[in-house]
Coordinates of C-alpha atoms and ligand atoms in Angstrom, one line a residue:
X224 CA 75.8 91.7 33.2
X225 CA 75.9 89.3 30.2
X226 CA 73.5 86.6 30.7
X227 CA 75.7 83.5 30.7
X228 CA 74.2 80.0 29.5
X229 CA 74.2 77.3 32.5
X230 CA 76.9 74.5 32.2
X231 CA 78.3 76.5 28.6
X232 CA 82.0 76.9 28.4
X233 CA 82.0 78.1 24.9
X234 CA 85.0 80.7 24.2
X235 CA 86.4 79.8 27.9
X236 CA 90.2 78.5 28.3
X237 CA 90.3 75.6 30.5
X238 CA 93.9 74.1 31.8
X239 CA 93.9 70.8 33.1
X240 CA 96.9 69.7 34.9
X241 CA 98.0 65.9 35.1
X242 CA 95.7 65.7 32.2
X243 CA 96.7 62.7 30.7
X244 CA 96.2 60.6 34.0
X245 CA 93.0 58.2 34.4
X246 CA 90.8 60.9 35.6
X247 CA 92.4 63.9 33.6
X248 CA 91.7 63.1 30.5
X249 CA 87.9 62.8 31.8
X250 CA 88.2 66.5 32.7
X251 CA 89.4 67.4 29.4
X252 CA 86.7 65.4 27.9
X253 CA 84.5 66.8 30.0
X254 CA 85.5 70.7 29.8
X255 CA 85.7 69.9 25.6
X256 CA 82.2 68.4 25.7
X257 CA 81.1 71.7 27.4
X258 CA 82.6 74.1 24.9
X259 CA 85.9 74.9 26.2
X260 CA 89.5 75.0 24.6
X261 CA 90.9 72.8 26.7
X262 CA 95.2 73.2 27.4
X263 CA 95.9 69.4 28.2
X264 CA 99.1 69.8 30.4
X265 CA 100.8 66.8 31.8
X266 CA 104.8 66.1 32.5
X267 CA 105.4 64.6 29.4
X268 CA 104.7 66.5 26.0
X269 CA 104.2 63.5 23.3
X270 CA 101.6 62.7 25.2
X271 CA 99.6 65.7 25.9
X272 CA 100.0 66.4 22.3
X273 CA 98.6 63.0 21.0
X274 CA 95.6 63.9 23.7
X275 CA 94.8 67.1 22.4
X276 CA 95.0 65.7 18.8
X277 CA 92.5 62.8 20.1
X278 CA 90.3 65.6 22.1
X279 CA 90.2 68.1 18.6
X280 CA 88.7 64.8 16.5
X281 CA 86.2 65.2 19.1
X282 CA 85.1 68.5 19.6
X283 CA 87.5 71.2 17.4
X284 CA 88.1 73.7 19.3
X285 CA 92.0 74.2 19.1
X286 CA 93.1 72.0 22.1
X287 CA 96.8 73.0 23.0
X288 CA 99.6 70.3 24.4
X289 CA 101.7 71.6 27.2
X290 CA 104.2 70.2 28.8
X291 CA 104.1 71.4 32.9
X292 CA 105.8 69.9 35.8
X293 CA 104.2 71.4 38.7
X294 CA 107.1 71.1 40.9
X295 CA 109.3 73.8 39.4
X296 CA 108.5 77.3 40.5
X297 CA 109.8 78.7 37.5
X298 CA 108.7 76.0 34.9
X299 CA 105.0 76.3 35.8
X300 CA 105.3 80.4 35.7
X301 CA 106.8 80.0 32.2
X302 CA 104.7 77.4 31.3
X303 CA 101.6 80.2 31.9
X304 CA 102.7 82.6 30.5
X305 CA 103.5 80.9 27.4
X306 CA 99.6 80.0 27.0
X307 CA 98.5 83.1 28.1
X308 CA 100.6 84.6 25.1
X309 CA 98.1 82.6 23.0
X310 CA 94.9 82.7 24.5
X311 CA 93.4 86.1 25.8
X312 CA 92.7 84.1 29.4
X313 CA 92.4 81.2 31.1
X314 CA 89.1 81.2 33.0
X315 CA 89.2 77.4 33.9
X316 CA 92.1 75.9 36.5
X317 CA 91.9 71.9 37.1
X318 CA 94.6 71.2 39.6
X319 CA 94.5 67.7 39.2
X320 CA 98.4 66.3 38.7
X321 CA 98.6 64.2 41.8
X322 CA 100.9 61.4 43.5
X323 CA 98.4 58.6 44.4
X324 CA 99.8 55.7 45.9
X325 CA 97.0 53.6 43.6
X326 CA 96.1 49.8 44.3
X327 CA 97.0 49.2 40.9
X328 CA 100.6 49.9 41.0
X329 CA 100.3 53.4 39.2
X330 CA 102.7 55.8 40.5
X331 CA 103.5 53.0 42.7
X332 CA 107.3 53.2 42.7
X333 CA 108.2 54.8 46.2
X334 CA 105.2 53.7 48.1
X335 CA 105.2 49.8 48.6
X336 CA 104.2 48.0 52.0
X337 CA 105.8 50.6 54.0
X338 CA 104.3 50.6 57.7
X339 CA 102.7 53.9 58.9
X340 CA 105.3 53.8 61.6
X341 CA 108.0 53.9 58.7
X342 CA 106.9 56.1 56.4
X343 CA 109.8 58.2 55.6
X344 CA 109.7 61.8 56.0
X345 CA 112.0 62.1 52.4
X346 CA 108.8 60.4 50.1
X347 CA 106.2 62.3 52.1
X348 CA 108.1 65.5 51.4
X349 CA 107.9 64.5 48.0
X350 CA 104.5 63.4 47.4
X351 CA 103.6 67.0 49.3
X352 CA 105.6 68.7 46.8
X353 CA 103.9 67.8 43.8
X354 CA 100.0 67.6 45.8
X355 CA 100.1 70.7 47.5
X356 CA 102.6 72.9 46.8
X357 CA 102.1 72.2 43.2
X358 CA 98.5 72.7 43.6
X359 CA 99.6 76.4 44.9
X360 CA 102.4 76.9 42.1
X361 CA 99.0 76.7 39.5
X362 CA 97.1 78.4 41.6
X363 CA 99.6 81.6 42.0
X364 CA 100.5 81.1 38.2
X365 CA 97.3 81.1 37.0
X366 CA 95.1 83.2 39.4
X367 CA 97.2 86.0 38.9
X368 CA 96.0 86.6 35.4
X369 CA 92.3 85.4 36.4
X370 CA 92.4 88.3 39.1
X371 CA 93.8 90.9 36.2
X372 CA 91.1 89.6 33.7
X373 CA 88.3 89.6 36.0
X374 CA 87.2 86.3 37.2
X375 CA 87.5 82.6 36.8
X376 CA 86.7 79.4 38.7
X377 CA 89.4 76.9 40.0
X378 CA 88.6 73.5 40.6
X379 CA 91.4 71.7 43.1
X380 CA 91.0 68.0 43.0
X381 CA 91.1 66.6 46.2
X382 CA 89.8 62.9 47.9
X383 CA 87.5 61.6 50.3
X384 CA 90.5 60.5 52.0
X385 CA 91.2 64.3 52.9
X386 CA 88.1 64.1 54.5
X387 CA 87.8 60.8 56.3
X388 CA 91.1 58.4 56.9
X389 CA 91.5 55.8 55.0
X390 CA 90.6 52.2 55.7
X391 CA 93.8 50.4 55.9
X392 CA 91.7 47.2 55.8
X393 CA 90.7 47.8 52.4
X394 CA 93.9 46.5 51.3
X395 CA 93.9 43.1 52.8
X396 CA 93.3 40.3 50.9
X397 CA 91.3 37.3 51.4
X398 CA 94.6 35.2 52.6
X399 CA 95.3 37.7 55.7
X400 CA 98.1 39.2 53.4
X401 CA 98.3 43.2 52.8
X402 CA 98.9 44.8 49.8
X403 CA 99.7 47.7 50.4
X404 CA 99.2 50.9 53.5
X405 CA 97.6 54.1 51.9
X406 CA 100.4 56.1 52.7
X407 CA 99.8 59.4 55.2
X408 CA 101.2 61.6 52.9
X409 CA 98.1 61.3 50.1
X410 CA 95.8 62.0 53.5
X411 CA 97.7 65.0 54.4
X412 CA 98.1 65.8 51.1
X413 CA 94.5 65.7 50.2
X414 CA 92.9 67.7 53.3
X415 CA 95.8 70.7 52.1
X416 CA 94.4 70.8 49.4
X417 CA 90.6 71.1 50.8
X418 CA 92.1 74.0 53.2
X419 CA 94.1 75.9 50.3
X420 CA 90.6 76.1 48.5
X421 CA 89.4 77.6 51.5
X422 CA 91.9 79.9 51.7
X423 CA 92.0 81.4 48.2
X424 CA 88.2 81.2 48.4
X425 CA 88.3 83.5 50.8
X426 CA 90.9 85.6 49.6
X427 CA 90.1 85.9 46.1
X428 CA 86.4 86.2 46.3
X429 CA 86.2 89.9 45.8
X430 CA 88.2 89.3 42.6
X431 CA 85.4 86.9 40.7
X432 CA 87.8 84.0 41.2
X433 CA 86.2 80.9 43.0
X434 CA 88.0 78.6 44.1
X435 CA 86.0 74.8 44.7
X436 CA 87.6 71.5 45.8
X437 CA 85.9 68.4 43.9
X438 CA 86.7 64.8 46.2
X439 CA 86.5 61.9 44.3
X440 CA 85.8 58.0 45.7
X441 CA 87.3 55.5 44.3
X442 CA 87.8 54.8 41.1
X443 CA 87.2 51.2 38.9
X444 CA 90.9 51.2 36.7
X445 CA 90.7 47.3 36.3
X446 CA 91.5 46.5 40.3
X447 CA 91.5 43.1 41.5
X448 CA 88.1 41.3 42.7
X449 CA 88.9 40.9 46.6
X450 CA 89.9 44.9 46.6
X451 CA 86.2 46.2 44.4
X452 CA 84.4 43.5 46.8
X453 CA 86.7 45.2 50.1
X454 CA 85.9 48.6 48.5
X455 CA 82.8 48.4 47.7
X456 CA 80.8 47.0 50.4
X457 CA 81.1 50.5 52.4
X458 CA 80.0 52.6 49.8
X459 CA 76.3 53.4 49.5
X460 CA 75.6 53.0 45.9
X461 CA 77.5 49.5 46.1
X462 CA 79.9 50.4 43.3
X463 CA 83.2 52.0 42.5
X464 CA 82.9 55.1 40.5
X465 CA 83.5 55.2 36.4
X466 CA 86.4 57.2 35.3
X467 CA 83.8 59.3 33.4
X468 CA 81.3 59.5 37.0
X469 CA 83.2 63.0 37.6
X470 CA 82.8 65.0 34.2
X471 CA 79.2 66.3 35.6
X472 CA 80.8 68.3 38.4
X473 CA 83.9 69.3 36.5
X474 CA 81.2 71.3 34.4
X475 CA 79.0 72.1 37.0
X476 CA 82.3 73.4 38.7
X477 CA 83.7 75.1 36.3
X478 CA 80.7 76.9 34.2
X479 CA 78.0 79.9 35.3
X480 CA 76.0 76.7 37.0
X481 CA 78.1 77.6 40.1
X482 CA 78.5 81.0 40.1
X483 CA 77.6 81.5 43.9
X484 CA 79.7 78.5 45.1
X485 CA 83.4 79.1 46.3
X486 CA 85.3 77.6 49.0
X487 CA 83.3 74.2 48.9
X488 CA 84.3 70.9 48.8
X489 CA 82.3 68.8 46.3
X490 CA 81.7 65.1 47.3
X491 CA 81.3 62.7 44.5
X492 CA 82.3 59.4 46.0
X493 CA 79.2 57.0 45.9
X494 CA 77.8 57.8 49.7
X495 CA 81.5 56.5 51.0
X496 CA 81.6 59.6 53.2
X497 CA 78.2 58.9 54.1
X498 CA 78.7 55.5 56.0
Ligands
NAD767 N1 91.8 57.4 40.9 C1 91.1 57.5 42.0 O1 90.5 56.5 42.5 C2 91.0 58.8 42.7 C3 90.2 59.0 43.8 C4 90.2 60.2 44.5 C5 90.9 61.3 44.0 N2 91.7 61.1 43.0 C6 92.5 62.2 42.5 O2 92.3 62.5 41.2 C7 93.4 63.1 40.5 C8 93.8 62.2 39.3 O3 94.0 60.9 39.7 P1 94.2 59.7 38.7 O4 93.6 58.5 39.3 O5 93.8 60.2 37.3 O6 95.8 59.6 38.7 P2 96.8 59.3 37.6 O7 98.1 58.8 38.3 O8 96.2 58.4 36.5 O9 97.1 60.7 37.0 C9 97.9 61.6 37.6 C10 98.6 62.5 36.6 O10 99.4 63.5 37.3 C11 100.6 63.6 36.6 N3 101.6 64.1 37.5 C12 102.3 63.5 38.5 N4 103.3 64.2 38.9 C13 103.2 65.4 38.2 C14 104.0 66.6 38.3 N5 105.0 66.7 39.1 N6 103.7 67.6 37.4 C15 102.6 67.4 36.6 N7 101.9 66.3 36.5 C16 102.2 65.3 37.3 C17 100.9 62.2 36.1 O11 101.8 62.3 35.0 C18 99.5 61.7 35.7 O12 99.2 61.9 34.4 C19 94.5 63.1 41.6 O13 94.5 64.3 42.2 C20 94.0 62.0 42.6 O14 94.6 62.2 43.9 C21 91.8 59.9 42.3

């Protein structure tokens, strides 16, 4: 067997979905920095383009811009097989596109101060459609050519909140007043995506494919003070995360430094679980 470098993804094909989100284009950076041609892929193409362009200043390796919506069946399949057309494999999988019903307001359109007790069924559909099932429309897409080429490591990005429930007090503010529920639908979301990782784990083992959930804590993106105060006083280190705290497992995840690790569920998140 070839002797492969620790934490080198030089010649690998990494695909990042949702790339051009907060923490995506961290990934990218991350897989980039690491030696990998990274294929940014996000829902809209200008964008994915102008982030490959910006990753290829940085480390010239050929970047590619894709445009992928991961809830069409037949979008994603083409999307695959167009890359895989151009490069001889993809040996890296970051299913990372999510619906996050952020404290900032990103994504925020359908969430709102909406009640547990009124969640409605239609938006938690929805947010499971792109979380989950589009998690397993990359993972089918993708894994099939992994499994014919021999191996390859998928990295499903999940949340401490698929772990532990959320605090719903985190989002009061000093006046009494509530910004906003963390809706159940990024819980459920989240611990399906923890259990899919399991599952193809398991099931694609024998094939050299692992499959390895990374949870991220919370993330600084410029929140207000009351929240990072709220937020932070039940994490151990005392601190939100950096957008670029994650790029050291995303490596470690997706290079030879893991080879005997599938089916886990990495927990960067400050000691937050821990408490
Ligand atoms: N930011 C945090 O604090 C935090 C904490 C824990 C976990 N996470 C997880 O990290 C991942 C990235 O989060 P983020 O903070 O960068 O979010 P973000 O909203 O900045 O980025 C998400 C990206 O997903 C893309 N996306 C949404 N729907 C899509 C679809 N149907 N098809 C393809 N792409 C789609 C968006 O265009 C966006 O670029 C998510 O899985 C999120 O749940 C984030």
């Amino acid at each position: 067997m070839a002797q492969e470098v620790l934490f080198d993804l030089k010649g690998k094909v990494a695909l990042v979905t949702g790339a051009t989100g907060l923490l995506g284009k961290e990934h990218c950076k991350a897989l980039a920095s690491a030696g990998a041609r990274v294929v940014v892929a996000d829902l809209n193409l200008e964008s994915c383009l102008a982030f490959a362009h910006e990753l290829e200043q940085l480390f010239p390796q050929n970047h590619i811009g894709l445009a992928l919506n991961v809830t069409n069946d037949s979008a994603v399949q083409a999307s695959v097989h167009g890359v895989l057309e151009e490069v001889v494999s993809i040996d890296v999988l970051v299913n990372n596109a999510a619906m996050n019903d952020k404290v900032e307001g990103r994504n925020g359109e359908s969430f709102g101060i909406v009640a547990p007790v009124d969640y409605p069924t239609p938006t938690f559909n929805e947010v499971l459609n792109v979380n989950v099932t589009g998690v397993l429309r990359c993972i089918q897409a993708v894994g099939r050519s992994m499994i014919q080429h021999g191996g390859g490591s998928i990295i499903n990005i999940a949340s401490t909140y698929g772990v532990v429930a959320p605090r719903q007090d985190l989002y009061v503010r000093p006046d009494g007043s509530r910004l906003m529920y963390k809706s159940p639908a990024y819980s459920a979301s989240k611990a399906a995506v923890i259990a899919l990782t399991q599952y193809f784990a398991s099931a694609w083992g024998e094939y050299g494919v692992r499959v390895n959930a990374l949870s991220p804590g919370g993330v600084d993106n410029a929140q207000e003070e009351w929240f990072v105060k709220n937020y932070t006083q039940h994490t151990a280190l005392r601190t939100m995360a950096q957008p670029h705290d994650y790029r050291g497992a995303v490596v470690f995840l997706a290079s030879h430094a893991s080879r005997y690790m599938t089916g886990a569920n990495l927990i960067v998140d400050g000691g937050w679980t821990a408490m």
